[in-house]
Structure formats: C-alpha cells, structure tokens
Amino acid sequence: MKNNFRSFSQQEINTFITELGQKPYRAQQIINWMYKKLARSFDEMTDLPREFREQLKKTACISNLKLLQKQVSSDGTQKFLFQLEDGESIESVLIPNARGGNKFTLCISSQVGCALSCVFCATGKLGFKRNLNAYEIVDQVITVKRYLLAETQHAAPLQKLYEYSQPAIANIVFMGMGEPLNNLQEVAEALRRITSLMNFSKRRITVSTAGIVPNIYKLAEIIPEVNLAISLNATTDEVRNSIMPINRKYPLKELLKACKAFPLSAFRRITFEYVLLKGINDTKEDALRLVKLLRGIRSKVNLISYNPTPLQKTMRLFEQTDLKKILEFQSILHKAGITVLIRKSMGADISAACGQLKANYQ
Ligand code: SAH
C-alpha cells in the first residue's frame, strides 16, 4: 500500500519528506500544491524536480474523490455525487448565495449515511454506513473548488478581468449527509486543514448538529470560533422525541444548556434550524414556546419548509406548512426580537434540498 498524502497531516508530510532525504521546504511546496493549487497528482506539481516526483510516486500517492454524477438545478444549485475509495458514495451541494456575486455556499457530508434516524430526513432513512476520514471531508472542498475554477478558465476572457466575478466558495456548512458531531475527531482535523492549509476562515464555516450534547461542549473547546447550528425542529420533548430520536438521549433542556454555554465572539449567534411540519410543530403555541426556549441565547432562526423526500413512500408522511402559517410563525418570533429567516429551499428538482441527499441511490 502506498502512503496516501491526502490522509497525511501537515506534520506527517513534513516527516515523510525529511525521511526521503529532502529539504523541509519541499514539504511546504507539496502542501501548497495540494491545498492551495488543488493538485490531484504529484505530476501536476511542476516546480518539483522530475526525479523527486518519480521518487515520491514509488512510495506515495494522492487519492481523489471520483465524481460519479453532477446535477444542476434550475435555480443554479449543483449536486455532486462522489465515490470514495471503498466504493461508498457521498454528496456535496454547491448553492449560489442569494446576494449573487458569484459566491457560493458549499454543503458537505461528514458521514456515509447517518445513525440518527430523524423521521423526516432521507439520509436518516439510509442508516449509518461509516464515518468519513478527515481527508474525505476536505477533499469535497478541494474538488468542488477546483471544479469552480476550471469553469472560470473556460469562461469568456473578459469575465476573467473582473476579480469579483470569479466564483468562490464563501461559506462551508456541515449540513450534508451525516451527523458531524458523531464524527468529531475527523471533522475537527478536517476543520484544521480547511482553515490552516486552505486559509478558509472559521467564521465562514458552520457545523450543524441534531444535538449531540457532550460534543457541543467539546467542539467549543477544540475548534473555538466555528459557527454552530442546531437542528431544533420542535419545542417540546414529546414532539422532538417523536421526530428526532436523539432527543431521548439528550433532551431539550440539556441541549439548550449546552447552547447557552457555547462561547460566542462579538456579533456571532447560534443558528437554530426549524423544519416546519404541518400540524406537528408549526402552531402558534410552538412559536411562543420557541421564543421562550431561546431566551438568553444569542440566536437566529431559519425556518425551513419541509421537503418531501423521494423516499416518502417508505417514510412517515409529512406535509408542508402553508405559507400563510409560516409567515405567522415568523411574525411571532420577529415580534419577540428574534432574527428569523424563511429559508428558501434550493435544488429541490435535483433532490439536493435539505434532507433529500442520497435518496435516489442505494
Ligand atoms: N445531522 C446534522 C447535519 C445534517 S443537516 C443536523 O441534523 O443538523 C440537515 C438539515 O436538514 C437539518 O437542519 C435538518 O433538520 C434538515 N432536514 C432534514 N430533512 C429535511 C426535510 N425533509 N426537509 C427539510 N429539511 C430537512
């Protein structure tokens, strides 16, 4: 088995290069090629001497995610289906930012499948296969970024003159497949690489959790300053237990206590995701309870319209809350001084919307 440079930490690359009898700056060159210039092979690292590249290729390799399929939605959202080395597959979704400017939010996966079985979510229905390695998480960012840059190179030369028109990943959210806080070690290492090697600001990264309470405390300790999102989706334990089984282990009170303890720097807030399910969690009483629950937490709320998943036939059936009721719900929060957005669901026509990932593949 060759040594996979993707799996190596910065330190491991340093050690490997030194043991080959090379100067330490060569390690930095390789790291820049991999994480800044997004190289997929040693051959692309053209400023390394040819003999050195040949030497590397004898004992080392660079693995790459294999793009199985890319779908483009009518709203510009793109869904990437990637194959991993063991044949499993994961999805990443690139969403154009509402403000435009050729900026995107990249939604990445942290696990193959998910163990949490939230009843409204297609990934939950698939069950859990395995955790992703740090490098499989980072490689989603590298591959999509490389893809975006390649697109620009094909664009009209005039467009290249304008820096602002260069497409760029402005935000990264761990809202793809899986529960990131059930894979904290690898997610943390991925965050280290994305921030220190790819120079991506922690403030533009959001880790979203269904509420793995002990790991919310740990996240704050090991990766301070990363943004936290909580998929709340209910205002009583009874309802939350029935739609998100993880709530039986970590009930609302403990979850909100962890949120209150989560350190936030100036102007930062915790995002609470709230998928509205008709007749289940969308009443006026829910909105009022939500206001109470969030008291004392610097928060913003994203109201998400439920996306019927392609697996609906085999899943419990939910219906979307009517727009009028969504607006009423929003207004109650708004009047209580809570920042609340109705999140437009993107990519529904290609099953790239929240909770739909991987639904068409088995
Ligand atoms: N496990 C993490 C990361 C997955 S994020 C978490 O739960 O936060 C997935 C987001 O999509 C969550 O906020 C979830 O509540 C939402 N979601 C899941 N299924 C959905 C559906 N069918 N319609 C709308 N949103 C959904």
mmCIF file of C-alpha atoms and ligand atoms in Angstrom:
data_model
loop_
_atom_site.group_PDB
_atom_site.id
_atom_site.type_symbol
_atom_site.label_atom_id
_atom_site.label_comp_id
_atom_site.label_asym_id
_atom_site.label_seq_id
_atom_site.Cartn_x
_atom_site.Cartn_y
_atom_site.Cartn_z
ATOM 1 C CA MET A 1 0.000 0.000 0.000
ATOM 2 C CA LYS A 2 1.349 3.384 -0.954
ATOM 3 C CA ASN A 3 1.279 6.251 1.513
ATOM 4 C CA ASN A 4 -1.688 8.426 0.698
ATOM 5 C CA PHE A 5 -0.675 12.066 1.038
ATOM 6 C CA ARG A 6 -4.320 13.085 1.342
ATOM 7 C CA SER A 7 -4.539 11.168 4.588
ATOM 8 C CA PHE A 8 -1.388 12.815 5.991
ATOM 9 C CA SER A 9 -1.468 15.737 8.361
ATOM 10 C CA GLN A 10 0.915 18.614 7.715
ATOM 11 C CA GLN A 11 3.320 17.114 10.252
ATOM 12 C CA GLU A 12 3.183 13.700 8.621
ATOM 13 C CA ILE A 13 4.026 15.190 5.234
ATOM 14 C CA ASN A 14 6.988 17.004 6.810
ATOM 15 C CA THR A 15 8.269 13.793 8.374
ATOM 16 C CA PHE A 16 7.826 11.767 5.203
ATOM 17 C CA ILE A 17 9.704 14.296 3.082
ATOM 18 C CA THR A 18 12.556 14.593 5.576
ATOM 19 C CA GLU A 19 12.867 10.817 5.715
ATOM 20 C CA LEU A 20 13.231 10.781 1.934
ATOM 21 C CA GLY A 21 16.290 12.978 2.464
ATOM 22 C CA GLN A 22 14.623 16.090 1.024
ATOM 23 C CA LYS A 23 14.750 19.635 2.359
ATOM 24 C CA PRO A 24 11.812 20.631 4.602
ATOM 25 C CA TYR A 25 10.691 23.412 2.214
ATOM 26 C CA ARG A 26 9.771 20.685 -0.269
ATOM 27 C CA ALA A 27 7.045 19.562 2.142
ATOM 28 C CA GLN A 28 5.620 23.075 2.166
ATOM 29 C CA GLN A 29 5.693 23.156 -1.621
ATOM 30 C CA ILE A 30 3.704 19.930 -1.759
ATOM 31 C CA ILE A 31 1.212 21.181 0.825
ATOM 32 C CA ASN A 32 0.692 24.358 -1.217
ATOM 33 C CA TRP A 33 0.138 22.333 -4.333
ATOM 34 C CA MET A 34 -2.394 20.110 -2.643
ATOM 35 C CA TYR A 35 -4.370 22.661 -0.644
ATOM 36 C CA LYS A 36 -3.902 25.982 -2.459
ATOM 37 C CA LYS A 37 -3.314 24.987 -6.061
ATOM 38 C CA LEU A 38 -5.644 21.994 -5.653
ATOM 39 C CA ALA A 39 -3.336 19.478 -7.332
ATOM 40 C CA ARG A 40 -4.648 15.963 -7.810
ATOM 41 C CA SER A 41 -1.311 14.256 -8.504
ATOM 42 C CA PHE A 42 2.429 14.655 -7.994
ATOM 43 C CA ASP A 43 2.759 15.110 -11.760
ATOM 44 C CA GLU A 44 0.849 18.366 -11.539
ATOM 45 C CA MET A 45 3.462 19.759 -9.116
ATOM 46 C CA THR A 46 5.563 21.093 -11.923
ATOM 47 C CA ASP A 47 8.091 23.026 -9.872
ATOM 48 C CA LEU A 48 9.292 19.888 -8.103
ATOM 49 C CA PRO A 49 12.299 18.276 -9.806
ATOM 50 C CA ARG A 50 11.205 15.387 -12.016
ATOM 51 C CA GLU A 51 13.411 12.875 -10.138
ATOM 52 C CA PHE A 52 11.823 13.904 -6.854
ATOM 53 C CA ARG A 53 8.358 13.393 -8.298
ATOM 54 C CA GLU A 54 9.391 9.949 -9.545
ATOM 55 C CA GLN A 55 10.816 9.151 -6.107
ATOM 56 C CA LEU A 56 7.526 10.197 -4.491
ATOM 57 C CA LYS A 57 5.427 8.167 -6.885
ATOM 58 C CA LYS A 58 7.259 4.964 -5.938
ATOM 59 C CA THR A 59 6.064 5.025 -2.338
ATOM 60 C CA ALA A 60 3.270 7.577 -2.198
ATOM 61 C CA CYS A 61 0.077 8.587 -3.909
ATOM 62 C CA ILE A 62 -2.697 11.161 -3.713
ATOM 63 C CA SER A 63 -6.218 9.783 -3.630
ATOM 64 C CA ASN A 64 -9.042 11.779 -5.190
ATOM 65 C CA LEU A 65 -12.784 11.715 -4.860
ATOM 66 C CA LYS A 66 -14.282 10.344 -8.032
ATOM 67 C CA LEU A 67 -17.105 12.400 -9.483
ATOM 68 C CA LEU A 68 -19.881 9.976 -10.352
ATOM 69 C CA GLN A 69 -22.507 12.500 -11.239
ATOM 70 C CA LYS A 70 -23.147 16.223 -11.223
ATOM 71 C CA GLN A 71 -26.637 17.591 -11.452
ATOM 72 C CA VAL A 72 -27.550 21.235 -11.946
ATOM 73 C CA SER A 73 -30.839 22.575 -10.652
ATOM 74 C CA SER A 74 -32.888 25.225 -12.422
ATOM 75 C CA ASP A 75 -32.013 27.570 -9.526
ATOM 76 C CA GLY A 76 -28.269 27.111 -10.080
ATOM 77 C CA THR A 77 -27.701 24.669 -7.222
ATOM 78 C CA GLN A 78 -25.284 21.893 -8.142
ATOM 79 C CA LYS A 79 -25.189 18.474 -6.562
ATOM 80 C CA PHE A 80 -22.043 16.385 -6.725
ATOM 81 C CA LEU A 81 -22.144 12.656 -6.131
ATOM 82 C CA PHE A 82 -18.679 11.414 -5.206
ATOM 83 C CA GLN A 83 -17.382 7.893 -4.932
ATOM 84 C CA LEU A 84 -14.977 7.047 -2.121
ATOM 85 C CA GLU A 85 -12.107 4.574 -2.400
ATOM 86 C CA ASP A 86 -14.157 1.761 -0.859
ATOM 87 C CA GLY A 87 -16.988 2.235 -3.344
ATOM 88 C CA GLU A 88 -19.303 4.103 -0.946
ATOM 89 C CA SER A 89 -20.665 7.408 -2.136
ATOM 90 C CA ILE A 90 -21.442 10.799 -0.642
ATOM 91 C CA GLU A 91 -22.938 14.053 -1.826
ATOM 92 C CA SER A 92 -21.893 17.692 -1.664
ATOM 93 C CA VAL A 93 -24.115 20.557 -2.725
ATOM 94 C CA LEU A 94 -22.995 23.918 -4.080
ATOM 95 C CA ILE A 95 -25.607 26.610 -3.549
ATOM 96 C CA PRO A 96 -25.415 30.066 -5.146
ATOM 97 C CA ASN A 97 -25.646 32.785 -2.493
ATOM 98 C CA ALA A 98 -28.835 34.801 -2.578
ATOM 99 C CA ARG A 99 -26.875 38.014 -2.958
ATOM 100 C CA GLY A 100 -25.186 36.656 -6.057
ATOM 101 C CA GLY A 101 -21.707 37.983 -6.822
ATOM 102 C CA ASN A 102 -20.693 34.534 -7.966
ATOM 103 C CA LYS A 103 -20.374 33.425 -4.342
ATOM 104 C CA PHE A 104 -21.479 30.023 -3.175
ATOM 105 C CA THR A 105 -22.184 28.057 -0.034
ATOM 106 C CA LEU A 106 -20.805 24.544 -0.073
ATOM 107 C CA CYS A 107 -22.739 21.969 1.895
ATOM 108 C CA ILE A 108 -20.576 18.971 2.764
ATOM 109 C CA SER A 109 -21.094 15.496 4.206
ATOM 110 C CA SER A 110 -19.420 14.137 7.322
ATOM 111 C CA GLN A 111 -20.587 10.503 7.258
ATOM 112 C CA VAL A 112 -21.808 7.890 4.806
ATOM 113 C CA GLY A 113 -25.427 7.678 5.883
ATOM 114 C CA CYS A 114 -26.463 8.679 9.386
ATOM 115 C CA ALA A 115 -27.344 6.840 12.579
ATOM 116 C CA LEU A 116 -29.833 9.336 13.959
ATOM 117 C CA SER A 117 -32.974 8.298 12.058
ATOM 118 C CA CYS A 118 -34.739 11.651 12.141
ATOM 119 C CA VAL A 119 -38.054 10.632 10.662
ATOM 120 C CA PHE A 120 -38.337 13.434 8.082
ATOM 121 C CA CYS A 121 -34.821 13.020 6.651
ATOM 122 C CA ALA A 122 -33.853 10.851 3.695
ATOM 123 C CA THR A 123 -30.269 10.337 4.892
ATOM 124 C CA GLY A 124 -31.612 9.091 8.214
ATOM 125 C CA LYS A 125 -33.636 6.518 6.360
ATOM 126 C CA LEU A 126 -30.487 5.055 4.786
ATOM 127 C CA GLY A 127 -28.966 4.122 8.102
ATOM 128 C CA PHE A 128 -25.327 4.529 9.060
ATOM 129 C CA LYS A 129 -22.508 3.113 6.944
ATOM 130 C CA ARG A 130 -19.336 4.724 8.220
ATOM 131 C CA ASN A 131 -17.590 7.904 9.290
ATOM 132 C CA LEU A 132 -15.715 9.905 6.696
ATOM 133 C CA ASN A 133 -11.988 10.424 7.215
ATOM 134 C CA ALA A 134 -10.790 13.985 7.606
ATOM 135 C CA TYR A 135 -9.358 13.899 4.107
ATOM 136 C CA GLU A 136 -12.607 12.696 2.564
ATOM 137 C CA ILE A 137 -14.274 15.716 4.140
ATOM 138 C CA VAL A 138 -11.561 18.139 2.981
ATOM 139 C CA ASP A 139 -11.466 16.619 -0.479
ATOM 140 C CA GLN A 140 -15.080 17.659 -1.035
ATOM 141 C CA VAL A 141 -13.966 21.272 -0.627
ATOM 142 C CA ILE A 142 -10.867 20.820 -2.795
ATOM 143 C CA THR A 143 -12.691 19.024 -5.595
ATOM 144 C CA VAL A 144 -15.626 21.413 -5.807
ATOM 145 C CA LYS A 145 -13.310 24.416 -5.603
ATOM 146 C CA ARG A 146 -11.171 23.009 -8.369
ATOM 147 C CA TYR A 147 -14.258 22.412 -10.400
ATOM 148 C CA LEU A 148 -15.412 26.016 -9.912
ATOM 149 C CA LEU A 149 -12.025 27.361 -11.003
ATOM 150 C CA ALA A 150 -11.970 25.154 -14.078
ATOM 151 C CA GLU A 151 -15.338 26.598 -15.023
ATOM 152 C CA THR A 152 -13.921 30.128 -14.911
ATOM 153 C CA GLN A 153 -10.994 29.190 -17.068
ATOM 154 C CA HIS A 154 -13.429 28.191 -19.753
ATOM 155 C CA ALA A 155 -15.394 31.378 -19.341
ATOM 156 C CA ALA A 156 -15.029 34.319 -21.695
ATOM 157 C CA PRO A 157 -11.665 36.083 -21.229
ATOM 158 C CA LEU A 158 -13.398 39.358 -20.460
ATOM 159 C CA GLN A 159 -15.031 37.850 -17.418
ATOM 160 C CA LYS A 160 -11.637 36.969 -16.025
ATOM 161 C CA LEU A 161 -10.733 40.647 -15.884
ATOM 162 C CA TYR A 162 -13.164 41.207 -13.071
ATOM 163 C CA GLU A 163 -11.983 39.834 -9.815
ATOM 164 C CA TYR A 164 -15.450 39.997 -8.283
ATOM 165 C CA SER A 165 -16.869 37.759 -10.934
ATOM 166 C CA GLN A 166 -14.527 34.910 -10.006
ATOM 167 C CA PRO A 167 -16.663 32.191 -8.491
ATOM 168 C CA ALA A 168 -15.733 31.417 -4.920
ATOM 169 C CA ILE A 169 -16.865 29.302 -2.028
ATOM 170 C CA ALA A 170 -17.803 31.906 0.571
ATOM 171 C CA ASN A 171 -19.246 29.570 3.201
ATOM 172 C CA ILE A 172 -18.954 25.942 4.153
ATOM 173 C CA VAL A 173 -21.728 24.200 6.071
ATOM 174 C CA PHE A 174 -21.697 20.705 7.536
ATOM 175 C CA MET A 175 -25.295 20.142 6.547
ATOM 176 C CA GLY A 176 -24.867 17.359 4.047
ATOM 177 C CA MET A 177 -25.136 13.703 4.916
ATOM 178 C CA GLY A 178 -24.335 12.592 8.427
ATOM 179 C CA GLU A 179 -24.068 13.978 11.929
ATOM 180 C CA PRO A 180 -20.768 15.879 12.188
ATOM 181 C CA LEU A 181 -20.683 15.729 15.986
ATOM 182 C CA ASN A 182 -20.838 11.936 15.830
ATOM 183 C CA ASN A 183 -17.559 12.112 13.906
ATOM 184 C CA LEU A 184 -15.948 14.890 15.868
ATOM 185 C CA GLN A 185 -12.324 13.826 15.648
ATOM 186 C CA GLU A 186 -12.245 13.645 11.859
ATOM 187 C CA VAL A 187 -14.416 16.740 11.488
ATOM 188 C CA ALA A 188 -12.016 18.629 13.769
ATOM 189 C CA GLU A 189 -8.986 17.537 11.758
ATOM 190 C CA ALA A 190 -10.797 18.466 8.540
ATOM 191 C CA LEU A 191 -11.549 21.900 10.004
ATOM 192 C CA ARG A 192 -7.894 22.332 10.912
ATOM 193 C CA ARG A 193 -6.831 21.549 7.360
ATOM 194 C CA ILE A 194 -9.521 23.667 5.711
ATOM 195 C CA THR A 195 -8.623 26.647 7.888
ATOM 196 C CA SER A 196 -4.857 26.390 8.225
ATOM 197 C CA LEU A 197 -3.905 24.828 4.886
ATOM 198 C CA MET A 198 -6.619 26.234 2.625
ATOM 199 C CA ASN A 199 -6.815 29.560 4.516
ATOM 200 C CA PHE A 200 -10.562 29.386 4.930
ATOM 201 C CA SER A 201 -11.844 31.470 7.838
ATOM 202 C CA LYS A 202 -13.504 29.560 10.707
ATOM 203 C CA ARG A 203 -16.095 32.277 10.817
ATOM 204 C CA ARG A 204 -17.333 31.185 7.441
ATOM 205 C CA ILE A 205 -17.777 27.567 8.495
ATOM 206 C CA THR A 206 -20.870 26.188 10.235
ATOM 207 C CA VAL A 207 -21.162 22.842 11.959
ATOM 208 C CA SER A 208 -24.767 21.707 12.174
ATOM 209 C CA THR A 209 -25.928 19.168 14.726
ATOM 210 C CA ALA A 210 -29.105 17.389 15.707
ATOM 211 C CA GLY A 211 -27.898 17.834 19.298
ATOM 212 C CA ILE A 212 -25.071 15.548 20.415
ATOM 213 C CA VAL A 213 -24.778 17.494 23.645
ATOM 214 C CA PRO A 214 -21.384 16.363 25.072
ATOM 215 C CA ASN A 215 -19.770 17.058 21.719
ATOM 216 C CA ILE A 216 -21.169 20.576 21.544
ATOM 217 C CA TYR A 217 -19.052 21.287 24.637
ATOM 218 C CA LYS A 218 -16.070 19.552 23.048
ATOM 219 C CA LEU A 219 -16.437 21.413 19.746
ATOM 220 C CA ALA A 220 -16.253 24.713 21.593
ATOM 221 C CA GLU A 221 -13.041 23.567 23.232
ATOM 222 C CA ILE A 222 -11.203 22.122 20.274
ATOM 223 C CA ILE A 223 -12.371 24.394 17.442
ATOM 224 C CA PRO A 224 -13.418 27.686 19.008
ATOM 225 C CA GLU A 225 -14.957 30.289 16.704
ATOM 226 C CA VAL A 226 -16.533 27.889 14.271
ATOM 227 C CA ASN A 227 -20.258 28.633 13.874
ATOM 228 C CA LEU A 228 -22.784 26.296 15.443
ATOM 229 C CA ALA A 229 -26.194 25.407 14.042
ATOM 230 C CA ILE A 230 -28.739 23.314 15.900
ATOM 231 C CA SER A 231 -31.441 21.398 14.061
ATOM 232 C CA LEU A 232 -34.108 22.066 16.650
ATOM 233 C CA ASN A 233 -37.334 21.248 14.804
ATOM 234 C CA ALA A 234 -39.562 21.034 17.886
ATOM 235 C CA THR A 235 -40.382 22.926 21.073
ATOM 236 C CA THR A 236 -41.435 20.102 23.381
ATOM 237 C CA ASP A 237 -39.622 16.902 24.285
ATOM 238 C CA GLU A 238 -42.685 14.933 23.341
ATOM 239 C CA VAL A 239 -42.720 16.129 19.741
ATOM 240 C CA ARG A 240 -38.951 16.174 19.433
ATOM 241 C CA ASN A 241 -38.724 12.596 20.746
ATOM 242 C CA SER A 242 -41.180 11.518 18.106
ATOM 243 C CA ILE A 243 -39.367 13.084 15.136
ATOM 244 C CA MET A 244 -35.733 13.102 16.312
ATOM 245 C CA PRO A 245 -34.954 10.009 18.421
ATOM 246 C CA ILE A 246 -31.647 11.555 19.598
ATOM 247 C CA ASN A 247 -33.778 13.805 21.822
ATOM 248 C CA ARG A 248 -34.485 10.844 24.118
ATOM 249 C CA LYS A 249 -30.799 10.738 24.918
ATOM 250 C CA TYR A 250 -30.221 14.491 25.006
ATOM 251 C CA PRO A 251 -33.493 16.279 25.778
ATOM 252 C CA LEU A 252 -34.203 19.931 25.027
ATOM 253 C CA LYS A 253 -33.184 21.212 28.433
ATOM 254 C CA GLU A 254 -29.676 19.760 28.145
ATOM 255 C CA LEU A 255 -29.375 20.827 24.539
ATOM 256 C CA LEU A 256 -30.267 24.436 25.290
ATOM 257 C CA LYS A 257 -27.971 24.450 28.310
ATOM 258 C CA ALA A 258 -25.095 23.465 26.029
ATOM 259 C CA CYS A 259 -26.101 26.241 23.628
ATOM 260 C CA LYS A 260 -26.072 28.777 26.445
ATOM 261 C CA ALA A 261 -22.578 27.652 27.372
ATOM 262 C CA PHE A 262 -21.278 27.792 23.804
ATOM 263 C CA PRO A 263 -18.775 30.659 23.632
ATOM 264 C CA LEU A 264 -19.667 33.249 21.008
ATOM 265 C CA SER A 265 -17.446 36.085 19.954
ATOM 266 C CA ALA A 266 -18.855 39.537 19.247
ATOM 267 C CA PHE A 267 -21.704 39.644 16.728
ATOM 268 C CA ARG A 268 -21.842 35.850 16.489
ATOM 269 C CA ARG A 269 -25.019 33.876 17.009
ATOM 270 C CA ILE A 270 -26.144 30.279 17.102
ATOM 271 C CA THR A 271 -28.391 29.304 14.209
ATOM 272 C CA PHE A 272 -31.469 27.260 15.007
ATOM 273 C CA GLU A 273 -32.847 25.300 12.074
ATOM 274 C CA TYR A 274 -36.529 24.600 12.273
ATOM 275 C CA VAL A 275 -38.186 22.414 9.632
ATOM 276 C CA LEU A 276 -41.896 23.140 9.658
ATOM 277 C CA LEU A 277 -44.066 20.030 9.563
ATOM 278 C CA LYS A 278 -47.758 20.672 9.110
ATOM 279 C CA GLY A 279 -49.787 20.063 12.258
ATOM 280 C CA ILE A 280 -46.764 18.745 14.146
ATOM 281 C CA ASN A 281 -44.510 21.624 15.132
ATOM 282 C CA ASP A 282 -45.960 24.648 13.356
ATOM 283 C CA THR A 283 -48.621 26.049 15.680
ATOM 284 C CA LYS A 284 -48.802 29.458 17.294
ATOM 285 C CA GLU A 285 -48.064 27.757 20.644
ATOM 286 C CA ASP A 286 -44.895 26.294 19.126
ATOM 287 C CA ALA A 287 -43.771 29.737 18.017
ATOM 288 C CA LEU A 288 -44.413 31.141 21.510
ATOM 289 C CA ARG A 289 -42.599 28.231 23.149
ATOM 290 C CA LEU A 290 -39.684 28.707 20.773
ATOM 291 C CA VAL A 291 -39.378 32.321 21.865
ATOM 292 C CA LYS A 292 -39.157 31.145 25.491
ATOM 293 C CA LEU A 293 -36.665 28.389 24.750
ATOM 294 C CA LEU A 294 -34.300 30.771 23.004
ATOM 295 C CA ARG A 295 -34.342 33.338 25.775
ATOM 296 C CA GLY A 296 -30.808 34.057 26.898
ATOM 297 C CA ILE A 297 -29.210 32.631 23.758
ATOM 298 C CA ARG A 298 -27.844 34.880 21.040
ATOM 299 C CA SER A 299 -29.638 33.203 18.212
ATOM 300 C CA LYS A 300 -31.119 33.425 14.778
ATOM 301 C CA VAL A 301 -33.753 31.087 13.446
ATOM 302 C CA ASN A 302 -34.017 29.600 9.978
ATOM 303 C CA LEU A 303 -37.488 28.376 9.182
ATOM 304 C CA ILE A 304 -37.217 25.620 6.593
ATOM 305 C CA SER A 305 -40.092 24.408 4.533
ATOM 306 C CA TYR A 306 -40.328 20.634 4.697
ATOM 307 C CA ASN A 307 -39.021 18.906 1.564
ATOM 308 C CA PRO A 308 -40.944 15.812 0.710
ATOM 309 C CA THR A 309 -38.249 13.246 0.058
ATOM 310 C CA PRO A 310 -38.198 10.807 -2.825
ATOM 311 C CA LEU A 311 -38.333 8.072 -0.190
ATOM 312 C CA GLN A 312 -41.621 9.363 1.088
ATOM 313 C CA LYS A 313 -43.448 6.187 0.180
ATOM 314 C CA THR A 314 -41.446 4.258 2.718
ATOM 315 C CA MET A 315 -41.313 7.063 5.255
ATOM 316 C CA ARG A 316 -43.758 8.591 7.620
ATOM 317 C CA LEU A 317 -45.728 11.140 5.689
ATOM 318 C CA PHE A 318 -45.447 14.806 6.412
ATOM 319 C CA GLU A 319 -46.958 17.796 4.749
ATOM 320 C CA GLN A 320 -45.614 21.267 4.155
ATOM 321 C CA THR A 321 -46.911 24.075 6.325
ATOM 322 C CA ASP A 322 -48.843 26.631 4.280
ATOM 323 C CA LEU A 323 -47.026 29.841 3.520
ATOM 324 C CA LYS A 324 -49.567 31.889 5.469
ATOM 325 C CA LYS A 325 -48.847 29.869 8.615
ATOM 326 C CA ILE A 326 -45.120 30.075 8.035
ATOM 327 C CA LEU A 327 -45.431 33.861 7.889
ATOM 328 C CA GLU A 328 -47.477 33.880 11.101
ATOM 329 C CA PHE A 329 -44.872 31.717 12.805
ATOM 330 C CA GLN A 330 -42.156 34.046 11.590
ATOM 331 C CA SER A 331 -44.037 37.103 12.757
ATOM 332 C CA ILE A 332 -44.341 35.797 16.345
ATOM 333 C CA LEU A 333 -40.594 35.252 16.529
ATOM 334 C CA HIS A 334 -39.910 38.557 14.851
ATOM 335 C CA LYS A 335 -42.092 40.464 17.317
ATOM 336 C CA ALA A 336 -40.163 38.874 20.162
ATOM 337 C CA GLY A 337 -36.981 40.353 18.727
ATOM 338 C CA ILE A 338 -35.576 37.173 17.199
ATOM 339 C CA THR A 339 -33.874 37.343 13.814
ATOM 340 C CA VAL A 340 -35.747 34.869 11.705
ATOM 341 C CA LEU A 341 -35.375 33.936 8.065
ATOM 342 C CA ILE A 342 -37.536 31.756 5.923
ATOM 343 C CA ARG A 343 -35.004 29.685 4.107
ATOM 344 C CA LYS A 344 -35.748 29.183 0.509
ATOM 345 C CA SER A 345 -35.108 25.598 -0.307
ATOM 346 C CA MET A 346 -32.703 25.211 -3.183
ATOM 347 C CA GLY A 347 -32.169 22.330 -5.532
ATOM 348 C CA ALA A 348 -35.448 20.537 -4.893
ATOM 349 C CA ASP A 349 -35.744 19.485 -8.532
ATOM 350 C CA ILE A 350 -32.493 17.516 -8.294
ATOM 351 C CA SER A 351 -33.110 16.147 -4.793
ATOM 352 C CA ALA A 352 -30.382 18.366 -3.432
ATOM 353 C CA ALA A 353 -32.564 20.109 -0.864
ATOM 354 C CA CYS A 354 -32.231 19.701 2.895
ATOM 355 C CA GLY A 355 -32.828 16.147 3.955
ATOM 356 C CA GLN A 356 -33.018 14.766 0.442
ATOM 357 C CA LEU A 357 -29.424 13.779 -0.124
ATOM 358 C CA LYS A 358 -28.634 10.334 -1.399
ATOM 359 C CA ALA A 359 -32.305 9.499 -1.609
ATOM 360 C CA ASN A 360 -32.035 8.200 -5.139
ATOM 361 C CA TYR A 361 -29.044 5.952 -4.609
ATOM 362 C CA GLN A 362 -28.882 2.702 -2.757
HETATM 363 N N1 SAH B 1 -27.061 15.918 11.302
HETATM 364 C C1 SAH B 1 -26.862 17.327 11.172
HETATM 365 C C2 SAH B 1 -26.442 17.707 9.773
HETATM 366 C C3 SAH B 1 -27.487 17.433 8.715
HETATM 367 S S1 SAH B 1 -28.185 18.968 8.336
HETATM 368 C C4 SAH B 1 -28.077 18.076 11.647
HETATM 369 O O1 SAH B 1 -29.078 17.437 11.938
HETATM 370 O O2 SAH B 1 -28.021 19.287 11.803
HETATM 371 C C5 SAH B 1 -29.619 18.608 7.649
HETATM 372 C C6 SAH B 1 -30.618 19.732 7.898
HETATM 373 O O3 SAH B 1 -31.693 19.480 7.051
HETATM 374 C C7 SAH B 1 -31.149 19.714 9.322
HETATM 375 O O4 SAH B 1 -31.338 21.030 9.786
HETATM 376 C C8 SAH B 1 -32.490 19.027 9.172
HETATM 377 O O5 SAH B 1 -33.395 19.449 10.154
HETATM 378 C C9 SAH B 1 -32.897 19.431 7.773
HETATM 379 N N2 SAH B 1 -33.763 18.454 7.100
HETATM 380 C C10 SAH B 1 -33.664 17.120 7.132
HETATM 381 N N3 SAH B 1 -34.646 16.555 6.410
HETATM 382 C C11 SAH B 1 -35.370 17.566 5.878
HETATM 383 C C12 SAH B 1 -36.510 17.628 5.023
HETATM 384 N N4 SAH B 1 -37.075 16.529 4.556
HETATM 385 N N5 SAH B 1 -36.991 18.849 4.700
HETATM 386 C C13 SAH B 1 -36.387 19.974 5.154
HETATM 387 N N6 SAH B 1 -35.312 19.973 5.941
HETATM 388 C C14 SAH B 1 -34.801 18.790 6.318
#
